[in-house]
């Protein structure tokens, strides 16, 4: 059985159907986990799909079964090179080259790895040179500084009295040294100078403190609690107490129990209670919503669209409507080789909830069991469906058996050869 699965995997690999090849190689590994060629071939299929971590794991398994296997070292080196783990890839490819020195594929990967290492070293050195400070000394140059005397000459706007008292200046000879002027003592301003001076400091800010807002005394507190309660009722607007809403119990299966609404507290302005003959009747439980599926706006045409619509909601009614939007004969073409064990388990869970809800309720479509049976038969025709069933957990297989039990099939002989793996 293991060799037959390996042969199917090799045929699918040569045809370019790498997902199908992985499925066949997986079936071979489950049948015989001591043959290292099965994980070695599956690693090659993983590399074709770009799943480098899975390929590395399978090659490590091969090396545990067949130490220093050249193909396993070469393919693990390819996976690690794609993940940019250059040191580990160099170790694997070096060992593979020692085992098979004339292998051209190993030489090509070694050259590619050497080029990547050179680029990494050049990039690191460039980054390091950018971080190092410059060792050249800063250039200095002399800038002449002109010292300007801070003592300014008297302006033309000085008063006549002040100008008449100033001594006449004498012309300095070119050979005489420069004299440093000394500040003269400040003279008191006369009435004439104050009249002619046009620059007066003016302050427009008021220095008076701003007037604080008046403090209002706190309101008088009521002497008793009863008076405080009456004061609050008089300040609130009068209103009629609304009728309180009832409650209920809502279950995940869709069943619900609704409790009647409770009457609110009576008030003087409320209307009189109705007579007993007009009392509210006991509410009947709502019909289970799971038996009324909600179809999607656009039925899915590919497995990707089906998975995206499935993950967009968590309601069982919408999942049931999504399944019903795809006719059973179209399921093999919809899923092809993309059906995963988790998705199959979720579909089986919806089937179980629908059948259980239908058995507890007297309403709903009468052909629910027939529809579920059609979808189960159509799922059995999906490619590599038997392998998907093998990957179901024990709890997920139990859900599948519960679906068949609800359809009246309690033994694996009545479920077919593919579905019989649920009882394995």
mmCIF file of C-alpha atoms in Angstrom:
data_model
loop_
_atom_site.group_PDB
_atom_site.id
_atom_site.type_symbol
_atom_site.label_atom_id
_atom_site.label_comp_id
_atom_site.label_asym_id
_atom_site.label_seq_id
_atom_site.Cartn_x
_atom_site.Cartn_y
_atom_site.Cartn_z
ATOM 1 C CA UNK A 1 0.000 0.000 0.000
ATOM 2 C CA UNK A 2 2.830 2.412 0.854
ATOM 3 C CA UNK A 3 4.654 1.766 -2.411
ATOM 4 C CA UNK A 4 1.420 2.225 -4.387
ATOM 5 C CA UNK A 5 0.857 5.600 -2.705
ATOM 6 C CA UNK A 6 4.469 6.545 -3.487
ATOM 7 C CA UNK A 7 3.960 5.652 -7.153
ATOM 8 C CA UNK A 8 0.859 7.839 -7.300
ATOM 9 C CA UNK A 9 2.805 10.647 -5.668
ATOM 10 C CA UNK A 10 5.617 10.357 -8.205
ATOM 11 C CA UNK A 11 3.113 10.495 -11.067
ATOM 12 C CA UNK A 12 1.441 13.583 -9.617
ATOM 13 C CA UNK A 13 4.850 15.225 -9.046
ATOM 14 C CA UNK A 14 5.891 14.653 -12.660
ATOM 15 C CA UNK A 15 2.544 16.073 -13.817
ATOM 16 C CA UNK A 16 3.138 19.244 -11.771
ATOM 17 C CA UNK A 17 0.283 18.558 -9.319
ATOM 18 C CA UNK A 18 2.366 19.119 -6.194
ATOM 19 C CA UNK A 19 -0.518 19.303 -3.654
ATOM 20 C CA UNK A 20 -1.791 15.915 -4.820
ATOM 21 C CA UNK A 21 1.746 14.533 -4.663
ATOM 22 C CA UNK A 22 2.060 15.712 -1.060
ATOM 23 C CA UNK A 23 -1.194 13.934 -0.227
ATOM 24 C CA UNK A 24 -0.018 10.632 -1.720
ATOM 25 C CA UNK A 25 3.383 10.858 -0.029
ATOM 26 C CA UNK A 26 1.634 11.555 3.273
ATOM 27 C CA UNK A 27 -0.479 8.429 2.846
ATOM 28 C CA UNK A 28 2.702 6.456 2.190
ATOM 29 C CA UNK A 29 4.319 7.851 5.365
ATOM 30 C CA UNK A 30 1.261 6.898 7.421
ATOM 31 C CA UNK A 31 1.437 3.385 6.037
ATOM 32 C CA UNK A 32 5.206 2.994 6.576
ATOM 33 C CA UNK A 33 7.190 5.580 8.541
ATOM 34 C CA UNK A 34 10.502 3.714 8.335
ATOM 35 C CA UNK A 35 11.155 4.316 4.619
ATOM 36 C CA UNK A 36 13.170 7.557 4.290
ATOM 37 C CA UNK A 37 12.297 7.995 0.602
ATOM 38 C CA UNK A 38 8.720 9.014 1.426
ATOM 39 C CA UNK A 39 9.570 12.188 3.441
ATOM 40 C CA UNK A 40 12.448 12.873 1.029
ATOM 41 C CA UNK A 41 10.049 13.000 -1.938
ATOM 42 C CA UNK A 42 7.527 15.044 0.029
ATOM 43 C CA UNK A 43 10.270 17.570 0.847
ATOM 44 C CA UNK A 44 10.875 18.028 -2.885
ATOM 45 C CA UNK A 45 7.156 18.740 -3.398
ATOM 46 C CA UNK A 46 7.194 21.214 -0.496
ATOM 47 C CA UNK A 47 10.131 23.049 -2.097
ATOM 48 C CA UNK A 48 8.175 23.387 -5.335
ATOM 49 C CA UNK A 49 5.343 25.086 -3.411
ATOM 50 C CA UNK A 50 7.714 27.361 -1.457
ATOM 51 C CA UNK A 51 6.926 25.690 1.887
ATOM 52 C CA UNK A 52 10.515 25.802 3.103
ATOM 53 C CA UNK A 53 9.847 25.096 6.784
ATOM 54 C CA UNK A 54 7.945 21.891 5.940
ATOM 55 C CA UNK A 55 10.701 20.834 3.558
ATOM 56 C CA UNK A 56 13.339 21.427 6.243
ATOM 57 C CA UNK A 57 11.358 19.323 8.723
ATOM 58 C CA UNK A 58 11.019 16.393 6.289
ATOM 59 C CA UNK A 59 14.740 16.513 5.425
ATOM 60 C CA UNK A 60 15.618 16.408 9.125
ATOM 61 C CA UNK A 61 13.398 13.328 9.439
ATOM 62 C CA UNK A 62 15.251 11.718 6.525
ATOM 63 C CA UNK A 63 18.627 12.414 8.153
ATOM 64 C CA UNK A 64 17.422 10.740 11.349
ATOM 65 C CA UNK A 65 16.603 7.620 9.305
ATOM 66 C CA UNK A 66 19.548 7.805 6.873
ATOM 67 C CA UNK A 67 22.501 9.746 8.283
ATOM 68 C CA UNK A 68 24.422 12.013 5.876
ATOM 69 C CA UNK A 69 21.972 11.446 3.035
ATOM 70 C CA UNK A 70 23.241 13.706 0.244
ATOM 71 C CA UNK A 71 19.806 14.511 -1.195
ATOM 72 C CA UNK A 72 18.399 15.333 2.236
ATOM 73 C CA UNK A 73 21.350 17.626 2.996
ATOM 74 C CA UNK A 74 21.021 19.296 -0.400
ATOM 75 C CA UNK A 75 17.266 19.910 -0.116
ATOM 76 C CA UNK A 76 17.532 21.122 3.472
ATOM 77 C CA UNK A 77 20.278 23.489 2.348
ATOM 78 C CA UNK A 78 17.949 24.795 -0.371
ATOM 79 C CA UNK A 79 15.172 25.365 2.181
ATOM 80 C CA UNK A 80 17.478 27.161 4.615
ATOM 81 C CA UNK A 81 18.954 29.259 1.814
ATOM 82 C CA UNK A 82 15.447 30.386 0.839
ATOM 83 C CA UNK A 83 14.804 31.327 4.487
ATOM 84 C CA UNK A 84 18.110 33.349 4.481
ATOM 85 C CA UNK A 85 19.681 31.168 7.172
ATOM 86 C CA UNK A 86 23.007 31.306 5.378
ATOM 87 C CA UNK A 87 25.271 29.706 7.989
ATOM 88 C CA UNK A 88 23.091 26.610 8.340
ATOM 89 C CA UNK A 89 22.646 26.399 4.566
ATOM 90 C CA UNK A 90 26.441 26.559 4.130
ATOM 91 C CA UNK A 91 26.883 23.665 6.579
ATOM 92 C CA UNK A 92 24.335 21.453 4.776
ATOM 93 C CA UNK A 93 25.612 22.207 1.281
ATOM 94 C CA UNK A 94 29.230 21.668 2.320
ATOM 95 C CA UNK A 95 28.418 18.216 3.702
ATOM 96 C CA UNK A 96 26.381 17.375 0.584
ATOM 97 C CA UNK A 97 29.298 18.472 -1.619
ATOM 98 C CA UNK A 98 31.640 16.175 0.289
ATOM 99 C CA UNK A 99 29.269 13.262 -0.272
ATOM 100 C CA UNK A 100 28.787 13.994 -3.995
ATOM 101 C CA UNK A 101 31.638 16.227 -5.272
ATOM 102 C CA UNK A 102 30.567 15.972 -8.939
ATOM 103 C CA UNK A 103 26.951 17.051 -8.388
ATOM 104 C CA UNK A 104 26.378 20.176 -10.510
ATOM 105 C CA UNK A 105 23.172 21.174 -8.693
ATOM 106 C CA UNK A 106 25.072 21.381 -5.409
ATOM 107 C CA UNK A 107 27.749 23.567 -7.047
ATOM 108 C CA UNK A 108 25.083 25.941 -8.388
ATOM 109 C CA UNK A 109 23.562 26.334 -4.925
ATOM 110 C CA UNK A 110 27.022 26.864 -3.406
ATOM 111 C CA UNK A 111 27.758 29.674 -5.882
ATOM 112 C CA UNK A 112 24.398 31.263 -5.152
ATOM 113 C CA UNK A 113 25.082 31.044 -1.416
ATOM 114 C CA UNK A 114 28.541 32.583 -1.825
ATOM 115 C CA UNK A 115 27.061 35.526 -3.719
ATOM 116 C CA UNK A 116 24.497 36.137 -0.986
ATOM 117 C CA UNK A 117 27.180 36.012 1.704
ATOM 118 C CA UNK A 118 29.300 38.585 -0.183
ATOM 119 C CA UNK A 119 26.327 40.907 -0.521
ATOM 120 C CA UNK A 120 25.557 40.561 3.168
ATOM 121 C CA UNK A 121 29.154 41.332 4.164
ATOM 122 C CA UNK A 122 29.307 44.354 1.830
ATOM 123 C CA UNK A 123 26.045 45.677 3.178
ATOM 124 C CA UNK A 124 27.230 45.249 6.779
ATOM 125 C CA UNK A 125 30.553 47.004 6.096
ATOM 126 C CA UNK A 126 28.800 49.907 4.383
ATOM 127 C CA UNK A 127 26.432 50.291 7.302
ATOM 128 C CA UNK A 128 29.364 50.212 9.726
ATOM 129 C CA UNK A 129 31.264 52.872 7.765
ATOM 130 C CA UNK A 130 28.225 55.131 7.837
ATOM 131 C CA UNK A 131 28.075 54.868 11.627
ATOM 132 C CA UNK A 132 31.790 55.635 12.256
ATOM 133 C CA UNK A 133 32.616 59.350 12.848
ATOM 134 C CA UNK A 134 34.910 61.180 10.429
ATOM 135 C CA UNK A 135 38.606 61.197 11.499
ATOM 136 C CA UNK A 136 39.612 64.359 9.542
ATOM 137 C CA UNK A 137 40.212 67.458 11.651
ATOM 138 C CA UNK A 138 37.772 70.337 11.239
ATOM 139 C CA UNK A 139 39.033 73.237 9.106
ATOM 140 C CA UNK A 140 39.657 76.518 10.879
ATOM 141 C CA UNK A 141 39.778 79.978 9.381
ATOM 142 C CA UNK A 142 40.361 83.407 10.833
ATOM 143 C CA UNK A 143 37.522 85.907 10.653
ATOM 144 C CA UNK A 144 38.313 89.575 11.339
ATOM 145 C CA UNK A 145 36.220 91.094 14.110
ATOM 146 C CA UNK A 146 35.376 94.802 14.024
ATOM 147 C CA UNK A 147 34.819 96.343 17.473
ATOM 148 C CA UNK A 148 32.134 99.018 17.402
ATOM 149 C CA UNK A 149 32.107 101.591 20.209
ATOM 150 C CA UNK A 150 28.925 101.300 22.278
ATOM 151 C CA UNK A 151 28.914 104.982 23.227
ATOM 152 C CA UNK A 152 26.810 106.656 20.562
ATOM 153 C CA UNK A 153 27.229 110.271 19.565
ATOM 154 C CA UNK A 154 24.469 112.690 20.603
ATOM 155 C CA UNK A 155 21.593 112.846 18.121
ATOM 156 C CA UNK A 156 20.173 115.838 16.456
ATOM 157 C CA UNK A 157 17.049 115.727 18.582
ATOM 158 C CA UNK A 158 18.797 116.921 21.737
ATOM 159 C CA UNK A 159 17.647 120.139 23.313
ATOM 160 C CA UNK A 160 19.349 123.477 22.623
ATOM 161 C CA UNK A 161 20.371 123.817 26.209
ATOM 162 C CA UNK A 162 22.136 120.518 26.232
ATOM 163 C CA UNK A 163 23.803 121.202 22.891
ATOM 164 C CA UNK A 164 25.065 124.608 23.988
ATOM 165 C CA UNK A 165 26.734 123.120 27.067
ATOM 166 C CA UNK A 166 28.644 120.496 25.073
ATOM 167 C CA UNK A 167 32.300 121.472 24.509
ATOM 168 C CA UNK A 168 33.486 121.864 20.934
ATOM 169 C CA UNK A 169 35.309 118.891 19.517
ATOM 170 C CA UNK A 170 38.797 119.339 18.160
ATOM 171 C CA UNK A 171 40.120 117.626 15.116
ATOM 172 C CA UNK A 172 42.546 114.859 15.880
ATOM 173 C CA UNK A 173 45.740 114.661 13.930
ATOM 174 C CA UNK A 174 46.424 111.491 11.987
ATOM 175 C CA UNK A 175 49.457 110.740 14.174
ATOM 176 C CA UNK A 176 47.595 111.139 17.457
ATOM 177 C CA UNK A 177 46.359 107.959 19.185
ATOM 178 C CA UNK A 178 42.652 107.171 19.235
ATOM 179 C CA UNK A 179 40.932 108.527 22.312
ATOM 180 C CA UNK A 180 38.402 106.418 24.196
ATOM 181 C CA UNK A 181 35.362 108.575 24.946
ATOM 182 C CA UNK A 182 34.242 108.697 28.570
ATOM 183 C CA UNK A 183 30.543 108.877 29.353
ATOM 184 C CA UNK A 184 29.460 112.239 30.737
ATOM 185 C CA UNK A 185 27.213 112.419 33.819
ATOM 186 C CA UNK A 186 23.506 112.548 33.146
ATOM 187 C CA UNK A 187 22.045 116.049 33.270
ATOM 188 C CA UNK A 188 18.603 116.721 34.699
ATOM 189 C CA UNK A 189 15.989 117.401 32.076
ATOM 190 C CA UNK A 190 14.549 120.861 31.961
ATOM 191 C CA UNK A 191 10.974 121.819 31.173
ATOM 192 C CA UNK A 192 11.936 122.650 27.582
ATOM 193 C CA UNK A 193 13.547 119.270 27.026
ATOM 194 C CA UNK A 194 10.485 117.484 28.405
ATOM 195 C CA UNK A 195 8.302 119.454 26.033
ATOM 196 C CA UNK A 196 10.354 118.559 22.991
ATOM 197 C CA UNK A 197 10.882 114.912 23.923
ATOM 198 C CA UNK A 198 8.336 112.783 22.026
ATOM 199 C CA UNK A 199 9.224 109.356 23.443
ATOM 200 C CA UNK A 200 7.368 108.706 26.681
ATOM 201 C CA UNK A 201 6.781 105.245 28.168
ATOM 202 C CA UNK A 202 3.076 104.521 28.250
ATOM 203 C CA UNK A 203 1.522 101.496 30.002
ATOM 204 C CA UNK A 204 -1.943 100.408 28.893
ATOM 205 C CA UNK A 205 -2.248 97.504 31.335
ATOM 206 C CA UNK A 206 -4.436 98.144 34.287
ATOM 207 C CA UNK A 207 -2.797 97.357 37.594
ATOM 208 C CA UNK A 208 -6.082 97.054 39.424
ATOM 209 C CA UNK A 209 -7.025 93.485 40.370
ATOM 210 C CA UNK A 210 -9.884 92.024 38.344
ATOM 211 C CA UNK A 211 -13.171 91.860 40.098
ATOM 212 C CA UNK A 212 -13.947 88.326 41.260
ATOM 213 C CA UNK A 213 -17.357 86.873 40.343
ATOM 214 C CA UNK A 214 -19.903 87.074 43.101
ATOM 215 C CA UNK A 215 -20.070 83.977 45.244
ATOM 216 C CA UNK A 216 -23.573 82.615 45.524
ATOM 217 C CA UNK A 217 -24.516 81.080 48.842
ATOM 218 C CA UNK A 218 -25.243 77.326 48.760
ATOM 219 C CA UNK A 219 -28.922 76.375 48.675
ATOM 220 C CA UNK A 220 -30.585 75.500 51.882
ATOM 221 C CA UNK A 221 -30.445 71.793 52.656
ATOM 222 C CA UNK A 222 -33.753 70.079 53.511
ATOM 223 C CA UNK A 223 -33.977 69.258 57.207
ATOM 224 C CA UNK A 224 -35.115 65.611 56.693
ATOM 225 C CA UNK A 225 -34.730 62.808 54.119
ATOM 226 C CA UNK A 226 -38.459 62.920 53.377
ATOM 227 C CA UNK A 227 -38.232 66.604 52.505
ATOM 228 C CA UNK A 228 -35.210 65.939 50.262
ATOM 229 C CA UNK A 229 -37.133 63.202 48.432
ATOM 230 C CA UNK A 230 -40.107 65.501 47.868
ATOM 231 C CA UNK A 231 -37.771 68.232 46.583
ATOM 232 C CA UNK A 232 -36.238 65.877 44.027
ATOM 233 C CA UNK A 233 -39.665 64.722 42.826
ATOM 234 C CA UNK A 234 -40.848 68.300 42.361
ATOM 235 C CA UNK A 235 -37.762 69.263 40.309
ATOM 236 C CA UNK A 236 -38.000 66.224 37.985
ATOM 237 C CA UNK A 237 -40.498 66.377 35.111
ATOM 238 C CA UNK A 238 -43.487 64.140 35.571
ATOM 239 C CA UNK A 239 -43.452 61.044 33.424
ATOM 240 C CA UNK A 240 -45.185 57.696 33.200
ATOM 241 C CA UNK A 241 -43.023 54.700 34.016
ATOM 242 C CA UNK A 242 -42.459 52.685 30.820
ATOM 243 C CA UNK A 243 -43.343 49.040 30.708
ATOM 244 C CA UNK A 244 -40.317 46.870 31.360
ATOM 245 C CA UNK A 245 -39.237 44.389 28.729
ATOM 246 C CA UNK A 246 -39.266 40.678 29.457
ATOM 247 C CA UNK A 247 -36.367 38.312 28.991
ATOM 248 C CA UNK A 248 -35.657 34.900 27.575
ATOM 249 C CA UNK A 249 -33.230 32.039 27.147
ATOM 250 C CA UNK A 250 -31.522 31.685 23.776
ATOM 251 C CA UNK A 251 -29.528 28.548 22.938
ATOM 252 C CA UNK A 252 -26.829 27.957 20.354
ATOM 253 C CA UNK A 253 -28.964 25.325 18.612
ATOM 254 C CA UNK A 254 -31.549 27.967 17.680
ATOM 255 C CA UNK A 255 -34.210 27.126 20.254
ATOM 256 C CA UNK A 256 -35.399 29.908 22.519
ATOM 257 C CA UNK A 257 -37.807 30.470 25.394
ATOM 258 C CA UNK A 258 -39.307 33.956 25.666
ATOM 259 C CA UNK A 259 -40.696 35.204 28.985
ATOM 260 C CA UNK A 260 -43.643 37.657 29.018
ATOM 261 C CA UNK A 261 -42.979 41.303 29.807
ATOM 262 C CA UNK A 262 -43.458 42.397 33.409
ATOM 263 C CA UNK A 263 -45.712 45.393 34.074
ATOM 264 C CA UNK A 264 -44.041 48.532 35.347
ATOM 265 C CA UNK A 265 -44.852 50.281 38.664
ATOM 266 C CA UNK A 266 -48.227 51.935 38.850
ATOM 267 C CA UNK A 267 -48.490 55.716 38.917
ATOM 268 C CA UNK A 268 -51.430 58.109 39.487
ATOM 269 C CA UNK A 269 -51.415 59.108 35.797
ATOM 270 C CA UNK A 270 -51.267 55.541 34.481
ATOM 271 C CA UNK A 271 -54.281 54.030 32.770
ATOM 272 C CA UNK A 272 -56.318 51.368 34.614
ATOM 273 C CA UNK A 273 -55.266 47.742 34.193
ATOM 274 C CA UNK A 274 -57.104 45.728 31.520
ATOM 275 C CA UNK A 275 -59.661 43.112 32.554
ATOM 276 C CA UNK A 276 -58.488 39.524 33.129
ATOM 277 C CA UNK A 277 -60.020 38.406 29.816
ATOM 278 C CA UNK A 278 -57.560 40.661 27.959
ATOM 279 C CA UNK A 279 -54.478 39.486 29.847
ATOM 280 C CA UNK A 280 -51.440 38.709 27.788
ATOM 281 C CA UNK A 281 -51.393 35.107 26.609
ATOM 282 C CA UNK A 282 -48.445 32.866 27.231
ATOM 283 C CA UNK A 283 -45.889 33.361 24.487
ATOM 284 C CA UNK A 284 -44.988 30.355 22.419
ATOM 285 C CA UNK A 285 -41.310 29.543 21.787
ATOM 286 C CA UNK A 286 -39.927 30.887 18.527
ATOM 287 C CA UNK A 287 -39.192 28.480 15.705
ATOM 288 C CA UNK A 288 -35.551 27.364 15.575
ATOM 289 C CA UNK A 289 -33.703 29.652 13.185
ATOM 290 C CA UNK A 290 -31.266 26.930 12.122
ATOM 291 C CA UNK A 291 -34.007 25.281 10.025
ATOM 292 C CA UNK A 292 -34.356 28.501 8.028
ATOM 293 C CA UNK A 293 -30.963 28.880 6.295
ATOM 294 C CA UNK A 294 -29.660 32.264 5.203
ATOM 295 C CA UNK A 295 -28.117 31.942 1.729
ATOM 296 C CA UNK A 296 -25.246 34.243 0.673
ATOM 297 C CA UNK A 297 -25.759 37.037 -1.834
ATOM 298 C CA UNK A 298 -23.312 35.474 -4.317
ATOM 299 C CA UNK A 299 -22.823 31.686 -4.251
ATOM 300 C CA UNK A 300 -19.113 30.721 -4.141
ATOM 301 C CA UNK A 301 -17.496 29.344 -7.284
ATOM 302 C CA UNK A 302 -14.076 28.383 -5.866
ATOM 303 C CA UNK A 303 -12.793 26.885 -2.637
ATOM 304 C CA UNK A 304 -11.185 30.203 -1.707
ATOM 305 C CA UNK A 305 -14.505 32.056 -1.998
ATOM 306 C CA UNK A 306 -16.227 29.321 0.011
ATOM 307 C CA UNK A 307 -13.642 29.548 2.827
ATOM 308 C CA UNK A 308 -13.784 33.356 2.884
ATOM 309 C CA UNK A 309 -17.595 33.375 3.129
ATOM 310 C CA UNK A 310 -17.420 30.681 5.826
ATOM 311 C CA UNK A 311 -14.945 32.605 7.979
ATOM 312 C CA UNK A 312 -16.970 35.833 7.612
ATOM 313 C CA UNK A 313 -19.712 34.540 9.942
ATOM 314 C CA UNK A 314 -20.129 32.199 12.898
ATOM 315 C CA UNK A 315 -23.897 31.618 12.667
ATOM 316 C CA UNK A 316 -24.950 28.042 11.941
ATOM 317 C CA UNK A 317 -27.923 29.215 9.860
ATOM 318 C CA UNK A 318 -25.624 31.190 7.537
ATOM 319 C CA UNK A 319 -23.189 28.255 7.288
ATOM 320 C CA UNK A 320 -26.096 25.948 6.374
ATOM 321 C CA UNK A 321 -27.276 28.457 3.782
ATOM 322 C CA UNK A 322 -23.750 28.678 2.344
ATOM 323 C CA UNK A 323 -23.619 24.886 1.951
ATOM 324 C CA UNK A 324 -27.053 24.795 0.306
ATOM 325 C CA UNK A 325 -25.981 27.487 -2.182
ATOM 326 C CA UNK A 326 -23.624 24.938 -3.778
ATOM 327 C CA UNK A 327 -25.415 21.954 -5.377
ATOM 328 C CA UNK A 328 -24.005 18.570 -4.265
ATOM 329 C CA UNK A 329 -22.717 17.581 -7.762
ATOM 330 C CA UNK A 330 -20.520 20.746 -7.819
ATOM 331 C CA UNK A 331 -18.661 19.986 -4.569
ATOM 332 C CA UNK A 332 -15.817 17.916 -6.167
ATOM 333 C CA UNK A 333 -15.127 20.675 -8.714
ATOM 334 C CA UNK A 334 -15.380 23.361 -5.999
ATOM 335 C CA UNK A 335 -12.920 21.858 -3.502
ATOM 336 C CA UNK A 336 -10.644 19.907 -5.914
ATOM 337 C CA UNK A 337 -7.544 19.142 -3.781
ATOM 338 C CA UNK A 338 -7.908 22.111 -1.420
ATOM 339 C CA UNK A 339 -10.262 20.614 1.192
ATOM 340 C CA UNK A 340 -8.602 20.674 4.619
ATOM 341 C CA UNK A 341 -9.468 18.504 7.675
ATOM 342 C CA UNK A 342 -10.500 21.550 9.734
ATOM 343 C CA UNK A 343 -12.984 22.672 7.052
ATOM 344 C CA UNK A 344 -14.428 19.147 6.756
ATOM 345 C CA UNK A 345 -14.872 18.990 10.542
ATOM 346 C CA UNK A 346 -16.710 22.337 10.511
ATOM 347 C CA UNK A 347 -19.078 21.135 7.756
ATOM 348 C CA UNK A 348 -19.803 17.933 9.701
ATOM 349 C CA UNK A 349 -20.587 20.041 12.781
ATOM 350 C CA UNK A 350 -23.180 22.023 10.805
ATOM 351 C CA UNK A 351 -24.748 18.786 9.529
ATOM 352 C CA UNK A 352 -25.009 17.466 13.089
ATOM 353 C CA UNK A 353 -26.625 20.661 14.438
ATOM 354 C CA UNK A 354 -29.124 20.769 11.572
ATOM 355 C CA UNK A 355 -30.142 17.130 12.041
ATOM 356 C CA UNK A 356 -30.454 17.465 15.816
ATOM 357 C CA UNK A 357 -32.559 20.621 15.495
ATOM 358 C CA UNK A 358 -34.772 18.932 12.901
ATOM 359 C CA UNK A 359 -35.335 15.916 15.153
ATOM 360 C CA UNK A 360 -36.407 18.144 18.074
ATOM 361 C CA UNK A 361 -38.739 20.357 16.034
ATOM 362 C CA UNK A 362 -41.878 19.478 14.103
ATOM 363 C CA UNK A 363 -41.462 22.366 11.659
ATOM 364 C CA UNK A 364 -38.959 22.935 8.891
ATOM 365 C CA UNK A 365 -38.323 21.168 5.567
ATOM 366 C CA UNK A 366 -39.092 17.474 5.484
ATOM 367 C CA UNK A 367 -36.167 16.563 3.211
ATOM 368 C CA UNK A 368 -33.362 17.687 5.546
ATOM 369 C CA UNK A 369 -32.011 14.164 6.004
ATOM 370 C CA UNK A 370 -32.093 13.508 2.266
ATOM 371 C CA UNK A 371 -30.169 16.740 1.584
ATOM 372 C CA UNK A 372 -27.501 15.941 4.154
ATOM 373 C CA UNK A 373 -27.121 12.437 2.691
ATOM 374 C CA UNK A 374 -26.623 13.912 -0.805
ATOM 375 C CA UNK A 375 -23.890 16.248 0.452
ATOM 376 C CA UNK A 376 -22.132 13.394 2.288
ATOM 377 C CA UNK A 377 -22.101 11.287 -0.885
ATOM 378 C CA UNK A 378 -20.811 14.270 -2.907
ATOM 379 C CA UNK A 379 -18.013 14.975 -0.394
ATOM 380 C CA UNK A 380 -16.844 11.366 -0.729
ATOM 381 C CA UNK A 381 -16.091 12.070 -4.417
ATOM 382 C CA UNK A 382 -13.705 14.973 -3.627
ATOM 383 C CA UNK A 383 -10.077 14.274 -4.570
ATOM 384 C CA UNK A 384 -7.884 12.711 -1.840
ATOM 385 C CA UNK A 385 -10.897 12.772 0.481
ATOM 386 C CA UNK A 386 -9.794 9.557 2.176
ATOM 387 C CA UNK A 387 -6.530 11.204 3.225
ATOM 388 C CA UNK A 388 -8.433 14.192 4.641
ATOM 389 C CA UNK A 389 -10.609 11.857 6.751
ATOM 390 C CA UNK A 390 -7.475 10.162 8.118
ATOM 391 C CA UNK A 391 -6.221 13.506 9.470
ATOM 392 C CA UNK A 392 -9.398 14.134 11.503
ATOM 393 C CA UNK A 393 -8.961 14.003 15.267
ATOM 394 C CA UNK A 394 -10.830 11.535 17.478
ATOM 395 C CA UNK A 395 -13.358 14.193 18.515
ATOM 396 C CA UNK A 396 -13.940 15.252 14.891
ATOM 397 C CA UNK A 397 -14.462 11.636 13.839
ATOM 398 C CA UNK A 398 -17.002 11.269 16.635
ATOM 399 C CA UNK A 399 -18.935 14.237 15.195
ATOM 400 C CA UNK A 400 -18.958 12.498 11.814
ATOM 401 C CA UNK A 401 -20.310 9.305 13.369
ATOM 402 C CA UNK A 402 -23.053 11.334 15.095
ATOM 403 C CA UNK A 403 -24.102 12.686 11.685
ATOM 404 C CA UNK A 404 -24.426 9.172 10.299
ATOM 405 C CA UNK A 405 -26.267 8.058 13.459
ATOM 406 C CA UNK A 406 -28.809 10.854 12.915
ATOM 407 C CA UNK A 407 -29.309 9.511 9.380
ATOM 408 C CA UNK A 408 -29.960 6.014 10.739
ATOM 409 C CA UNK A 409 -26.543 4.545 9.840
ATOM 410 C CA UNK A 410 -24.812 3.075 12.890
ATOM 411 C CA UNK A 411 -22.214 0.856 11.204
ATOM 412 C CA UNK A 412 -19.403 1.698 8.821
ATOM 413 C CA UNK A 413 -20.739 -0.723 6.221
ATOM 414 C CA UNK A 414 -23.703 1.529 5.524
ATOM 415 C CA UNK A 415 -21.594 4.704 5.176
ATOM 416 C CA UNK A 416 -19.400 3.556 2.302
ATOM 417 C CA UNK A 417 -15.739 2.672 2.019
ATOM 418 C CA UNK A 418 -14.462 6.259 2.322
ATOM 419 C CA UNK A 419 -16.642 7.301 5.264
ATOM 420 C CA UNK A 420 -15.901 3.967 6.990
ATOM 421 C CA UNK A 421 -12.589 5.491 8.137
ATOM 422 C CA UNK A 422 -14.582 7.445 10.740
ATOM 423 C CA UNK A 423 -14.932 4.191 12.685
ATOM 424 C CA UNK A 424 -11.203 3.401 12.431
#
